[in-house]
XYZ file of C-alpha atoms in Angstrom:
781
model
C -8.671 7.802 -20.875
C -5.678 9.879 -20.397
C -4.171 8.463 -17.083
C -1.167 10.875 -16.965
C -2.597 13.718 -17.767
C -5.386 13.576 -15.542
C -3.463 12.432 -12.848
C -1.082 15.444 -13.049
C -3.765 17.644 -13.486
C -5.393 16.108 -10.306
C -1.934 16.394 -8.229
C -1.799 19.843 -9.418
C -5.199 20.817 -8.109
C -4.803 19.509 -5.016
C -1.414 21.481 -4.682
C -3.393 24.749 -5.569
C -5.796 23.754 -2.813
C -3.251 23.104 -0.234
C -2.046 26.632 -1.338
C -5.428 28.373 -0.937
C -7.308 26.769 1.940
C -5.202 28.769 4.701
C -2.746 28.451 7.518
C -2.672 25.267 9.761
C -4.223 24.960 13.143
C -4.110 22.514 15.520
C -7.106 19.859 16.317
C -7.277 17.503 19.205
C -9.028 14.136 19.806
C -9.478 12.518 23.328
C -7.433 8.939 22.819
C -9.292 5.856 23.300
C -7.412 3.280 25.519
C -4.932 0.977 23.159
C -5.675 -2.661 22.902
C -3.657 -4.837 25.053
C -3.237 -8.720 23.763
C -4.693 -10.009 27.157
C -8.260 -8.015 26.488
C -11.176 -10.246 27.038
C -13.319 -7.873 24.731
C -10.798 -6.694 22.073
C -12.088 -3.694 20.741
C -12.859 -2.426 17.276
C -12.379 0.394 15.100
C -14.488 1.474 11.723
C -12.496 3.359 8.894
C -11.791 6.416 8.231
C -9.224 6.263 11.304
C -8.641 10.165 10.897
C -12.019 10.783 11.626
C -12.597 13.699 14.164
C -9.024 14.722 13.432
C -8.647 15.470 9.914
C -11.124 14.725 7.007
C -8.473 14.492 4.335
C -4.684 12.637 5.056
C -3.643 11.657 1.838
C -0.401 9.479 1.134
C 0.052 8.472 4.551
C 3.504 7.273 6.094
C 3.317 5.721 9.535
C 5.774 4.666 12.325
C 5.955 3.927 15.697
C 8.704 6.303 17.424
C 11.059 5.185 20.077
C 8.397 7.432 22.498
C 6.104 4.349 22.078
C 3.544 6.243 20.120
C 2.824 5.975 16.471
C 3.328 9.107 14.246
C 1.762 9.436 10.655
C 2.642 12.059 7.845
C 0.758 12.999 5.076
C 0.378 15.156 1.910
C -0.680 18.735 2.941
C -4.498 19.737 2.694
C -7.469 20.938 5.074
C -8.742 19.600 8.070
C -12.073 19.742 7.833
C -14.657 19.878 4.375
C -15.376 23.462 4.522
C -11.437 23.918 3.821
C -11.228 26.879 6.628
C -8.072 25.263 8.497
C -5.175 23.691 6.315
C -1.503 22.417 6.510
C 0.986 22.083 3.901
C 2.546 18.883 5.535
C 0.755 17.455 8.354
C 1.895 15.141 11.500
C -0.509 13.142 13.687
C 0.194 10.921 16.753
C -1.607 8.138 18.204
C -1.033 5.530 21.001
C -3.225 2.708 19.126
C -3.058 3.442 15.083
C -6.693 4.222 15.208
C -7.509 7.371 17.180
C -5.439 10.426 15.883
C -4.711 14.141 16.747
C -2.260 16.527 15.655
C 1.297 16.474 16.349
C 1.959 19.989 14.446
C 3.640 20.627 11.071
C 6.890 19.283 9.275
C 7.437 22.762 8.070
C 5.807 25.318 9.816
C 6.108 29.308 8.793
C 10.106 29.963 8.641
C 11.202 26.295 8.228
C 10.357 25.597 4.880
C 13.017 23.999 2.421
C 14.822 27.252 0.656
C 14.660 25.384 -2.583
C 10.615 25.313 -2.322
C 8.523 27.782 -3.516
C 6.639 30.026 -1.420
C 3.272 28.676 -2.679
C 4.028 25.328 -2.980
C 2.706 22.035 -0.829
C 4.388 19.176 0.008
C 3.787 15.537 -1.095
C 3.849 11.902 -0.424
C 6.494 11.735 2.714
C 8.126 8.679 4.022
C 9.192 8.502 7.669
C 12.011 6.473 8.780
C 14.507 5.930 12.020
C 17.853 4.894 10.778
C 20.543 4.258 12.847
C 19.428 6.498 15.556
C 18.318 9.551 13.540
C 14.510 10.360 12.190
C 14.616 11.242 8.551
C 11.819 12.238 6.527
C 11.950 11.914 2.609
C 9.467 14.674 1.152
C 8.271 15.676 -2.398
C 8.562 19.456 -3.532
C 6.384 19.510 -6.769
C 7.165 22.860 -7.347
C 10.946 24.441 -6.979
C 13.033 27.284 -7.529
C 15.151 25.498 -9.548
C 13.024 26.223 -12.513
C 10.144 28.629 -13.756
C 8.129 25.609 -15.015
C 5.579 25.312 -12.121
C 5.590 21.649 -12.009
C 9.330 20.079 -11.770
C 9.113 17.957 -9.008
C 12.011 16.806 -6.732
C 12.592 14.955 -3.613
C 14.232 16.142 -0.207
C 15.024 14.942 3.047
C 14.918 16.238 6.648
C 16.244 15.131 9.901
C 14.715 15.688 13.453
C 15.440 14.648 16.897
C 11.844 13.334 17.552
C 9.464 12.315 15.301
C 7.488 15.706 15.830
C 10.325 17.919 14.787
C 11.962 20.262 14.658
C 12.496 19.226 11.056
C 15.646 20.613 9.450
C 15.474 20.032 5.315
C 18.125 19.590 3.192
C 19.554 22.854 1.499
C 18.969 21.009 -1.724
C 17.155 18.096 -3.428
C 18.402 14.679 -2.543
C 16.923 13.806 -6.115
C 16.776 17.091 -8.368
C 14.339 17.843 -10.759
C 14.748 15.774 -13.845
C 13.612 17.791 -17.542
C 11.950 15.129 -19.661
C 11.000 16.614 -23.364
C 9.149 20.077 -22.355
C 8.193 19.337 -19.078
C 9.759 17.198 -16.009
C 9.997 13.875 -14.678
C 7.479 12.417 -11.966
C 10.246 12.736 -9.546
C 7.845 12.168 -6.534
C 6.763 9.414 -3.729
C 9.828 8.450 -1.761
C 10.258 5.245 0.169
C 13.564 4.128 1.539
C 14.345 0.508 2.147
C 17.401 -1.068 4.180
C 18.682 -4.381 3.243
C 20.654 -7.093 5.174
C 23.752 -5.823 3.780
C 23.204 -2.387 5.132
C 22.735 -0.919 1.965
C 20.138 2.005 1.809
C 18.044 2.406 -1.172
C 15.576 5.270 -2.031
C 12.474 4.212 -4.535
C 10.833 6.735 -5.994
C 8.619 8.103 -9.587
C 5.363 8.230 -10.889
C 2.823 8.278 -13.640
C 4.970 9.224 -16.962
C 7.853 7.364 -16.201
C 7.330 4.790 -13.577
C 9.369 4.027 -10.636
C 13.214 4.123 -10.138
C 15.779 2.984 -7.275
C 18.883 4.782 -6.439
C 21.359 3.648 -3.666
C 22.013 6.093 -0.670
C 24.859 6.899 1.431
C 25.232 5.346 4.985
C 23.562 8.253 6.327
C 20.788 8.189 4.137
C 21.585 12.005 2.920
C 23.044 11.422 -0.387
C 22.442 9.671 -3.737
C 25.647 7.053 -4.052
C 24.485 5.581 -7.415
C 22.703 6.178 -10.947
C 19.207 5.472 -10.998
C 17.569 1.878 -11.951
C 14.090 1.989 -13.519
C 12.103 -0.896 -11.949
C 8.897 -0.242 -12.624
C 6.590 1.006 -15.716
C 4.757 4.291 -15.926
C 1.416 3.029 -15.015
C 3.028 2.983 -11.248
C 3.491 5.532 -8.281
C 3.546 5.269 -4.623
C 6.294 2.967 -4.114
C 6.900 1.007 -0.781
C 9.312 -2.225 0.045
C 9.115 -4.877 2.109
C 11.404 -7.784 2.768
C 9.966 -11.614 3.665
C 11.306 -14.913 3.609
C 13.962 -13.676 1.524
C 11.983 -11.999 -1.302
C 11.931 -8.144 -1.745
C 8.116 -6.956 -2.608
C 7.617 -3.806 -4.599
C 4.306 -1.837 -3.910
C 3.102 0.245 -5.942
C -0.090 2.140 -6.747
C -2.065 2.884 -10.073
C -4.542 4.293 -11.620
C -5.942 7.753 -11.391
C -5.297 9.167 -7.441
C -8.009 12.142 -7.342
C -10.958 11.552 -9.827
C -14.015 12.284 -7.057
C -16.664 9.588 -7.012
C -14.549 7.679 -9.660
C -11.357 6.798 -8.426
C -9.768 3.792 -9.106
C -6.863 4.192 -7.257
C -5.499 0.401 -6.450
C -2.397 -1.166 -4.964
C -0.460 -3.767 -6.890
C 2.814 -5.749 -6.013
C 5.551 -7.744 -7.726
C 8.853 -9.398 -5.887
C 12.186 -9.828 -6.517
C 15.333 -11.834 -5.022
C 17.168 -8.475 -5.220
C 16.249 -4.872 -4.124
C 17.050 -4.052 -7.905
C 14.385 -6.458 -9.375
C 13.461 -7.667 -11.829
C 9.987 -7.770 -9.726
C 7.389 -9.918 -11.304
C 4.162 -10.263 -10.358
C 2.098 -13.520 -9.353
C 2.064 -14.924 -12.993
C 5.531 -14.372 -13.820
C 4.974 -10.483 -15.817
C 7.446 -8.136 -15.244
C 6.404 -5.036 -13.644
C 8.734 -2.944 -15.971
C 7.202 -4.606 -19.136
C 5.154 -2.512 -21.823
C 2.005 -4.876 -20.471
C 3.338 -4.088 -17.090
C 2.245 -6.817 -14.706
C 1.256 -6.386 -11.087
C -0.567 -8.888 -8.556
C -3.769 -6.695 -6.874
C -3.331 -6.036 -3.289
C -6.085 -3.584 -2.798
C -8.834 -2.356 -4.603
C -12.230 -0.967 -4.488
C -14.653 -3.169 -3.641
C -18.435 -2.006 -4.111
C -18.421 -0.541 -0.423
C -18.040 2.905 0.681
C -14.399 2.978 -0.218
C -12.574 3.742 -3.580
C -9.565 5.384 -4.417
C -7.671 2.880 -2.426
C -3.854 3.578 -2.336
C -0.668 4.667 -1.680
C -0.037 3.409 1.350
C 2.715 2.459 4.649
C 2.757 -0.939 6.333
C 3.212 -1.578 10.180
C 3.474 -4.424 12.433
C 1.285 -4.504 15.557
C 2.646 -6.126 18.573
C 1.297 -9.679 17.734
C 3.288 -9.296 14.514
C 0.105 -8.806 12.147
C 0.990 -6.635 9.227
C -1.448 -3.449 8.714
C -1.747 -1.192 5.723
C -2.016 2.545 6.144
C -3.896 3.884 3.190
C -5.824 6.869 1.685
C -9.435 6.405 0.495
C -12.195 8.165 -0.817
C -16.275 8.094 0.520
C -17.623 7.542 -2.829
C -21.142 8.811 -1.329
C -19.131 12.084 -0.328
C -15.971 12.754 -2.268
C -15.289 16.266 -2.354
C -14.531 19.159 -0.467
C -17.345 21.471 0.236
C -15.255 23.943 -1.844
C -15.421 24.846 -5.390
C -14.151 23.432 -7.455
C -14.519 19.991 -5.566
C -11.029 18.946 -4.554
C -11.041 15.368 -3.566
C -11.127 14.161 -0.139
C -8.993 11.430 0.976
C -8.667 10.540 4.653
C -6.601 7.628 6.263
C -7.629 3.874 6.221
C -6.096 0.770 8.197
C -6.576 -2.600 7.598
C -5.111 -6.016 8.238
C -2.742 -7.073 5.307
C -2.375 -11.221 5.048
C 0.476 -12.880 3.411
C -1.077 -16.041 2.007
C 0.908 -18.562 -0.498
C 3.999 -15.759 -0.544
C 1.882 -12.864 -1.868
C 0.505 -9.831 0.360
C -3.417 -9.138 0.272
C -5.892 -6.761 2.311
C -8.038 -8.959 4.256
C -7.788 -12.111 2.325
C -8.954 -10.496 -0.755
C -11.957 -8.891 0.814
C -10.260 -5.396 0.288
C -11.373 -2.189 2.330
C -13.485 -2.465 5.251
C -16.019 0.087 6.414
C -17.625 -2.232 9.265
C -16.284 -2.708 12.530
C -12.830 -4.438 12.581
C -10.325 -6.147 15.310
C -8.117 -2.942 16.109
C -4.429 -3.729 16.366
C -3.071 -4.964 19.311
C -0.324 -2.121 20.617
C 0.464 -3.865 23.705
C 1.371 -7.091 24.921
C -0.042 -9.322 27.570
C 3.571 -7.971 29.244
C 4.069 -4.658 28.367
C 6.620 -2.054 29.642
C 7.726 1.425 28.556
C 9.577 1.622 31.801
C 8.115 5.222 32.523
C 7.219 3.741 36.212
C 9.831 2.191 38.083
C 7.371 0.854 40.670
C 5.368 -0.893 37.698
C 8.312 -2.627 36.162
C 9.041 -4.081 39.714
C 5.827 -5.593 40.045
C 5.883 -6.698 36.239
C 9.538 -8.771 36.297
C 11.446 -10.251 38.693
C 15.804 -10.110 38.134
C 18.376 -12.291 38.848
C 22.034 -12.759 38.167
C 22.292 -8.714 37.702
C 20.519 -5.659 37.909
C 17.810 -3.822 35.805
C 17.036 -0.168 36.798
C 14.729 2.530 35.089
C 17.149 5.156 33.690
C 16.228 9.055 33.591
C 15.527 10.373 30.338
C 17.844 10.544 27.578
C 19.059 13.803 26.678
C 20.057 12.395 23.130
C 16.877 10.718 21.790
C 12.910 11.335 22.443
C 12.701 7.818 23.883
C 12.120 9.099 27.515
C 13.084 6.441 30.583
C 14.320 2.865 29.890
C 15.702 0.165 31.400
C 19.002 -0.239 31.823
C 20.727 -3.842 32.782
C 23.816 -4.330 34.188
C 25.905 -7.473 34.764
C 24.312 -10.811 33.762
C 20.819 -10.316 34.781
C 17.828 -12.394 33.631
C 14.801 -10.688 33.711
C 11.388 -12.389 33.642
C 7.916 -11.543 33.381
C 5.927 -12.151 36.922
C 3.253 -14.201 34.954
C 3.411 -16.177 32.115
C 1.655 -15.638 28.697
C -1.409 -17.575 27.789
C -0.087 -19.004 24.800
C 3.008 -20.628 23.421
C 3.088 -19.061 20.214
C 4.326 -15.571 21.143
C 5.848 -12.180 19.831
C 8.393 -10.705 22.485
C 10.041 -7.449 21.083
C 12.050 -4.217 22.615
C 14.398 -1.498 21.624
C 17.687 -2.549 22.375
C 21.338 -1.413 22.316
C 24.376 -1.352 23.756
C 26.035 2.148 24.949
C 28.688 3.741 22.893
C 31.847 2.730 24.168
C 30.361 -0.212 25.967
C 30.739 -4.295 25.536
C 28.359 -6.994 25.692
C 25.114 -8.107 24.662
C 21.049 -7.811 25.257
C 18.368 -9.719 23.778
C 14.611 -11.177 24.442
C 13.561 -14.201 25.483
C 10.363 -16.508 25.499
C 8.898 -19.851 26.560
C 10.880 -19.446 30.015
C 10.194 -21.046 33.002
C 13.320 -20.299 34.867
C 16.203 -17.996 34.422
C 18.224 -20.723 32.598
C 15.493 -21.786 30.250
C 13.720 -20.263 27.470
C 14.307 -19.353 23.700
C 16.457 -15.934 23.385
C 17.095 -13.790 20.508
C 20.632 -12.173 21.324
C 22.106 -8.881 19.651
C 25.938 -9.665 20.500
C 27.951 -6.066 20.342
C 30.971 -7.750 20.910
C 30.452 -10.446 18.102
C 28.409 -7.943 15.931
C 25.909 -10.615 15.434
C 22.092 -11.167 15.820
C 21.887 -14.942 17.611
C 19.281 -17.358 18.413
C 19.980 -19.482 21.261
C 17.226 -22.180 23.179
C 18.820 -24.708 26.111
C 18.295 -28.236 25.356
C 18.638 -30.335 28.173
C 22.552 -29.547 29.151
C 23.487 -28.413 25.317
C 22.344 -24.845 23.925
C 20.844 -25.162 20.422
C 22.271 -21.656 18.655
C 22.748 -19.765 15.288
C 23.638 -16.541 14.373
C 24.154 -14.076 11.503
C 26.616 -11.214 11.221
C 25.278 -7.597 11.451
C 26.332 -5.499 8.514
C 29.030 -3.166 9.009
C 27.208 -0.006 9.040
C 25.027 -1.255 11.729
C 25.388 0.920 14.984
C 24.779 -1.674 17.941
C 24.666 1.739 20.295
C 21.576 3.308 18.454
C 18.031 2.071 19.498
C 17.054 -0.741 17.024
C 14.048 -2.960 17.413
C 14.701 -6.519 18.301
C 12.012 -9.068 17.773
C 11.686 -12.714 18.439
C 8.714 -14.798 17.198
C 8.269 -18.428 18.409
C 5.514 -20.498 16.315
C 5.470 -24.124 17.313
C 8.806 -25.248 16.351
C 9.823 -22.092 14.704
C 11.843 -19.381 15.856
C 12.615 -16.388 13.850
C 14.259 -12.883 14.905
C 14.989 -9.594 12.988
C 16.647 -6.536 14.069
C 14.914 -3.433 12.348
C 15.059 0.445 12.888
C 11.404 0.800 13.539
C 9.418 -2.471 12.398
C 9.022 -1.553 8.694
C 9.888 -4.429 6.719
C 13.682 -3.754 6.439
C 15.226 -6.150 8.736
C 19.305 -5.492 9.147
C 19.131 -9.063 9.885
C 17.359 -12.119 10.245
C 17.787 -15.888 11.785
C 15.661 -18.475 12.317
C 16.018 -21.709 14.288
C 14.200 -24.862 14.673
C 13.157 -26.054 18.031
C 12.826 -29.721 19.797
C 8.840 -30.305 20.510
C 9.900 -30.425 24.322
C 10.308 -26.497 24.162
C 6.678 -25.888 22.453
C 4.793 -24.963 25.647
C 3.692 -21.553 27.585
C 6.337 -19.672 29.746
C 7.290 -16.345 30.795
C 9.036 -13.410 28.442
C 11.620 -11.184 29.359
C 14.981 -9.628 28.884
C 18.708 -10.666 28.996
C 21.669 -9.131 28.909
C 25.819 -9.621 29.841
C 27.630 -6.215 30.565
C 25.679 -3.164 30.214
C 22.756 -2.789 27.910
C 19.497 -0.566 27.429
C 15.947 -1.687 26.122
C 12.493 0.139 25.914
C 9.015 -0.397 24.827
C 8.885 -4.108 25.867
C 5.827 -5.896 24.496
C 5.238 -9.976 24.759
C 2.304 -10.759 23.098
C 0.324 -14.145 21.818
C 1.505 -14.423 17.979
C -0.934 -13.599 15.439
C -2.978 -15.935 13.926
C -1.972 -15.824 10.017
C -4.823 -16.356 7.400
C -3.841 -19.176 4.980
C -6.661 -19.117 2.453
C -7.965 -16.287 0.252
C -11.377 -15.128 -0.594
C -12.367 -17.349 -3.447
C -12.574 -15.737 -7.028
C -15.406 -15.595 -8.819
C -16.267 -18.306 -11.305
C -18.437 -18.502 -14.710
C -21.826 -20.882 -14.271
C -23.651 -22.423 -16.988
C -23.836 -20.661 -20.572
C -27.069 -18.640 -21.422
C -27.168 -19.564 -25.039
C -30.013 -16.925 -25.350
C -27.944 -14.041 -24.153
C -24.434 -15.355 -25.638
C -23.174 -14.895 -29.222
C -20.166 -17.161 -30.531
C -20.345 -15.085 -33.721
C -20.547 -17.987 -35.973
C -22.301 -17.431 -39.512
C -23.148 -13.257 -38.831
C -23.834 -11.171 -36.008
C -26.399 -13.243 -33.675
C -29.810 -12.089 -32.314
C -30.205 -9.842 -29.624
C -27.818 -7.025 -30.380
C -28.621 -3.303 -30.689
C -26.283 -0.817 -32.441
C -26.025 2.531 -30.570
C -24.592 4.903 -33.374
C -23.801 1.816 -35.823
C -20.170 1.509 -37.195
C -20.029 -0.057 -40.516
C -16.872 -0.888 -40.275
C -17.371 -3.914 -38.006
C -18.156 -6.952 -39.078
C -18.316 -10.946 -38.389
C -16.134 -13.121 -40.256
C -14.142 -16.182 -39.747
C -15.850 -17.099 -36.393
C -15.333 -13.413 -34.821
C -16.107 -10.108 -34.769
C -13.380 -7.849 -35.976
C -13.743 -4.146 -35.545
C -11.378 -1.170 -36.220
C -10.821 1.457 -33.281
C -13.112 4.284 -34.082
C -12.013 7.764 -33.633
C -13.026 9.352 -30.168
C -13.617 8.037 -26.740
C -17.135 7.726 -25.010
C -15.287 9.419 -21.907
C -16.593 13.133 -21.838
C -18.081 14.392 -25.174
C -17.106 11.856 -27.010
C -19.902 9.616 -29.126
C -18.465 6.624 -30.894
C -20.780 3.590 -31.928
C -21.648 0.969 -29.539
C -22.702 -2.590 -29.864
C -25.233 -3.946 -27.103
C -27.289 -6.713 -25.787
C -30.599 -5.607 -25.678
C -31.309 -6.976 -22.531
C -29.402 -8.617 -19.994
C -30.575 -11.159 -17.295
C -32.011 -10.837 -14.149
C -30.114 -11.684 -11.162
C -26.350 -12.653 -10.937
C -24.387 -13.143 -14.261
C -21.043 -13.518 -15.618
C -20.019 -12.028 -19.406
C -16.828 -13.166 -20.761
C -15.102 -12.345 -23.969
C -11.888 -13.083 -25.623
C -10.175 -10.165 -27.262
C -7.061 -9.364 -29.718
C -6.297 -6.282 -30.343
C -3.053 -4.916 -31.938
C -1.361 -2.107 -29.593
C 2.051 -3.486 -30.243
C 4.420 -2.581 -27.498
C 6.343 0.461 -25.983
C 5.106 2.959 -28.712
C 2.918 5.415 -27.809
C -0.702 4.388 -29.489
C -3.086 6.981 -26.939
C -5.562 5.938 -26.407
C -6.705 2.914 -28.701
C -8.819 0.271 -26.741
C -11.254 -2.442 -27.030
C -13.278 -4.351 -24.541
C -16.619 -4.445 -22.878
C -18.925 -2.072 -21.764
C -21.761 -1.890 -19.230
C -23.737 1.035 -20.737
C -26.970 3.197 -18.811
C -26.270 6.462 -20.720
C -23.488 8.044 -22.285
C -22.437 9.646 -19.279
C -23.419 6.751 -17.079
C -21.226 3.369 -17.828
C -18.321 1.326 -16.981
C -15.886 -0.171 -19.671
C -13.316 -2.767 -19.122
C -10.951 -2.819 -22.166
C -7.555 -3.075 -23.156
C -5.794 0.084 -23.981
C -2.613 2.075 -25.015
C -1.383 4.633 -22.482
C 2.102 6.227 -23.477
C 4.399 2.979 -24.104
C 2.214 0.858 -21.643
C -0.258 -1.535 -22.237
C -3.136 -1.841 -19.520
C -6.290 -3.765 -18.698
C -8.510 -0.746 -17.407
C -11.868 -0.940 -15.481
C -13.167 2.587 -15.719
C -16.460 4.819 -14.617
C -18.075 7.472 -16.004
C -21.026 9.235 -14.084
C -22.474 12.523 -13.253
C -22.644 13.474 -9.459
C -23.597 16.535 -7.634
C -24.019 17.682 -11.490
C -20.443 17.211 -12.135
C -19.394 15.004 -15.025
C -16.239 12.232 -13.763
C -14.473 9.886 -15.119
C -11.977 7.400 -13.748
C -10.696 4.126 -14.250
C -8.656 1.248 -12.437
C -6.549 -1.655 -13.445
C -6.568 -5.111 -13.703
C -3.930 -7.924 -14.608
C -1.630 -7.258 -17.636
C -3.119 -7.806 -21.178
C -1.473 -10.136 -23.441
C -1.749 -10.576 -27.458
C -4.981 -12.045 -26.469
C -6.829 -11.308 -23.647
C -9.699 -12.526 -21.571
C -12.253 -10.182 -19.967
C -14.902 -11.045 -17.556
C -17.375 -9.154 -15.514
C -19.241 -10.427 -12.887
C -22.692 -8.840 -12.021
C -24.388 -9.360 -8.529
C -26.599 -7.046 -6.530
C -26.047 -4.913 -3.262
C -28.270 -7.248 -0.836
C -29.188 -4.150 1.070
C -29.214 -1.065 -1.338
C -29.994 -3.219 -4.390
C -27.042 -1.171 -6.257
C -25.434 -3.011 -9.125
C -22.150 -4.286 -8.332
C -19.805 -4.920 -11.697
C -16.238 -6.579 -10.837
C -13.702 -7.372 -13.357
C -11.162 -9.854 -14.027
C -8.640 -10.492 -17.063
C -6.476 -13.275 -18.061
C -3.950 -13.959 -20.878
C -4.424 -17.526 -21.094
C -8.280 -18.135 -20.092
C -7.216 -20.196 -17.193
C -5.200 -18.259 -14.774
C -7.297 -15.116 -13.627
C -6.764 -11.831 -11.810
C -9.375 -10.143 -10.530
C -9.362 -6.632 -9.416
C -11.993 -3.760 -8.588
C -15.925 -3.331 -8.401
C -18.000 -0.353 -9.729
C -21.563 0.227 -8.838
C -24.502 1.342 -10.833
C -27.595 2.915 -9.381
C -30.211 0.120 -8.335
C -32.735 1.582 -10.495
C -30.902 1.752 -13.640
C -31.034 -1.106 -16.357
C -27.676 -1.631 -17.682
C -26.783 -3.269 -20.852
C -23.690 -4.824 -21.684
C -21.973 -5.143 -24.620
C -18.812 -4.363 -26.921
C -16.376 -1.213 -27.944
C -13.605 -0.612 -29.824
C -12.370 3.398 -29.907
C -10.272 5.820 -28.682
C -8.279 6.121 -31.697
C -7.244 10.155 -32.600
C -6.301 11.990 -35.596
C -2.541 11.627 -34.484
C -2.498 7.612 -33.921
C -4.483 7.003 -37.044
C -2.266 9.020 -39.097
C 0.625 7.478 -37.689
C -0.299 3.746 -37.238
C -3.866 3.368 -38.489
C -6.686 2.190 -36.407
C -6.043 -0.569 -34.147
C -8.461 -3.784 -34.740
C -10.327 -5.359 -32.154
C -11.270 -8.913 -32.596
C -13.699 -10.411 -30.088
C -13.915 -14.072 -30.552
C -17.262 -14.811 -28.604
C -19.463 -12.790 -26.249
C -20.768 -15.726 -23.363
C -23.251 -14.731 -20.639
C -23.399 -17.315 -17.661
C -25.415 -17.835 -14.946
C -25.239 -19.636 -11.397
């Protein structure tokens, strides 16, 4: 069980691997043609997307640079399974998010932070572009500030380009924090900027949970005390803003348990960047029975350990999640001991009824998927003046392609002078479009710059304008002889002379625009406008300006079509009385004890069972109550459990729930368990893989004073493996469904009940907890 201890051990093992597997080496990969919105036969990709570049790319952070290329950064590790080549901190680049090659190291020899030990690796990067400057927040797990060996701290590095050279801070931004005899998990940083221009750094991990501090205007210093916002079951935070809500994502369960890694992504939301964050059912993420709505979890296909992500938008406005995952059939490096490999995956993330979920609930993909749109139907990086002339028609001023900007990495860009209206030479195929560009008004200059859509001529169309004079973001739509407009002020810290992404989305009669540093879900400003029906038509896209302004990376693409319906949750069928027990009048027929426990008894219509000392995980051999046989085909098992674990105090690792048993080293367990001060609903697996016994768990919904548990059994149509998916509820009506584990096709799993996990220490202090099972029901379709 012991999530915190096991996670920390896995992290330290990964660190040791980085230190011993050798120096970095560059890899290369021929890059495929990026997907364009106008493509008649859209290309596809198949996970993992780092295939051919690096077999290991954990904790990925992804961003598009101002040179128009995508960049990804990861925790250090090997490039191939043999472990011969490695990097302490990787940078990769791609034109399309799905074909990657090496862009070097963050901290090559001679450029490491002076407060990092000589042998430490680096964890969990977060890449940002803040007001014209590249920032990389990084974790140093072993610093020179103590001799502990695990005293993690967070630093920040700056660079003129996404590939570096990176200059690390001379001291930690968030220093190591002693806790008891060890150190707090000061890891996994993530920056977020809100519409007031306030910068927040979220960080933390298992043991002490997730925290947030406010940063200085330059993002280089903490200027507030930390605020605790999520319980100790979470790490790997990431925050996005959408429709006035702030969404806190966090990964949970073990990251690195090879074939039994249950790592998953959860989310809560708040009206404030400081929380409180609650899940879809209203349960706080900071509670002892911590809430969290599943976003991504193992689904029974190739991929397990799906977590620690970043999010990015493609040119159509579709959100994608970049995350690491583990191939359950090939989880380890070919070195001893078996270090877990975590390549990078990419999948669509949908927003349904105000909540994010990967592929509407299907989870990680292992079959071909439509590739992200990275170039619009009209698309110009302004590297070729002749091509720009062919793509656009300019009136009322001038557009020229300027030379390379010595102060940035943006390459060539468009310079607009006067009051030009720049329209695409051809209309887009659809009226619902996303138009975006990197824009700025040069330092010391005045005026405005914007993008427009649905235009028929220079005087028509919907436009989003960055107005440097008024320091505002404005939407405008000519309607007859009048102009419908609305605006919002820019925060005082917004630098109009730095590159920012101005994005305009038009869907039907709804228009929205925002300004971000790099399309990472943290807008400095957002504005919305309703259009008259007469403007709902296809048209041309382009640029507008007043004065002297500049633009780069222009794209106009059909707007993505949102998925509006989740995949249906499993539902119970008709109860099979022969396989079920209501615990009325004693224990019913069909049960078999494996190592009987005389303390268990049926009374008052329930099975009452004190938690046994010991844990079936590992070498433990507590008693189990199992059904003698399970039905053929599909079925669902449900029980209602009450277990007196209390809250906020440590009662490690008392638990009760359902078990799917093949053998003492081949089983699944869905139970409510105490881990540190938190109470979780865990669905775990133990197996022996390549001669090594492995245990790992994933989490479902928050438990309650009573918790309903369900297991849905199906068979994989190709392999005939047994698939078990777990769900939980605190009222028997509203269910949270989570991850899926598999068991071999030739096994004969039996389902039953467990009550175990007490240690001599918890028993001495609290006595055993008591699991009370109201019933055991099996239903069939």
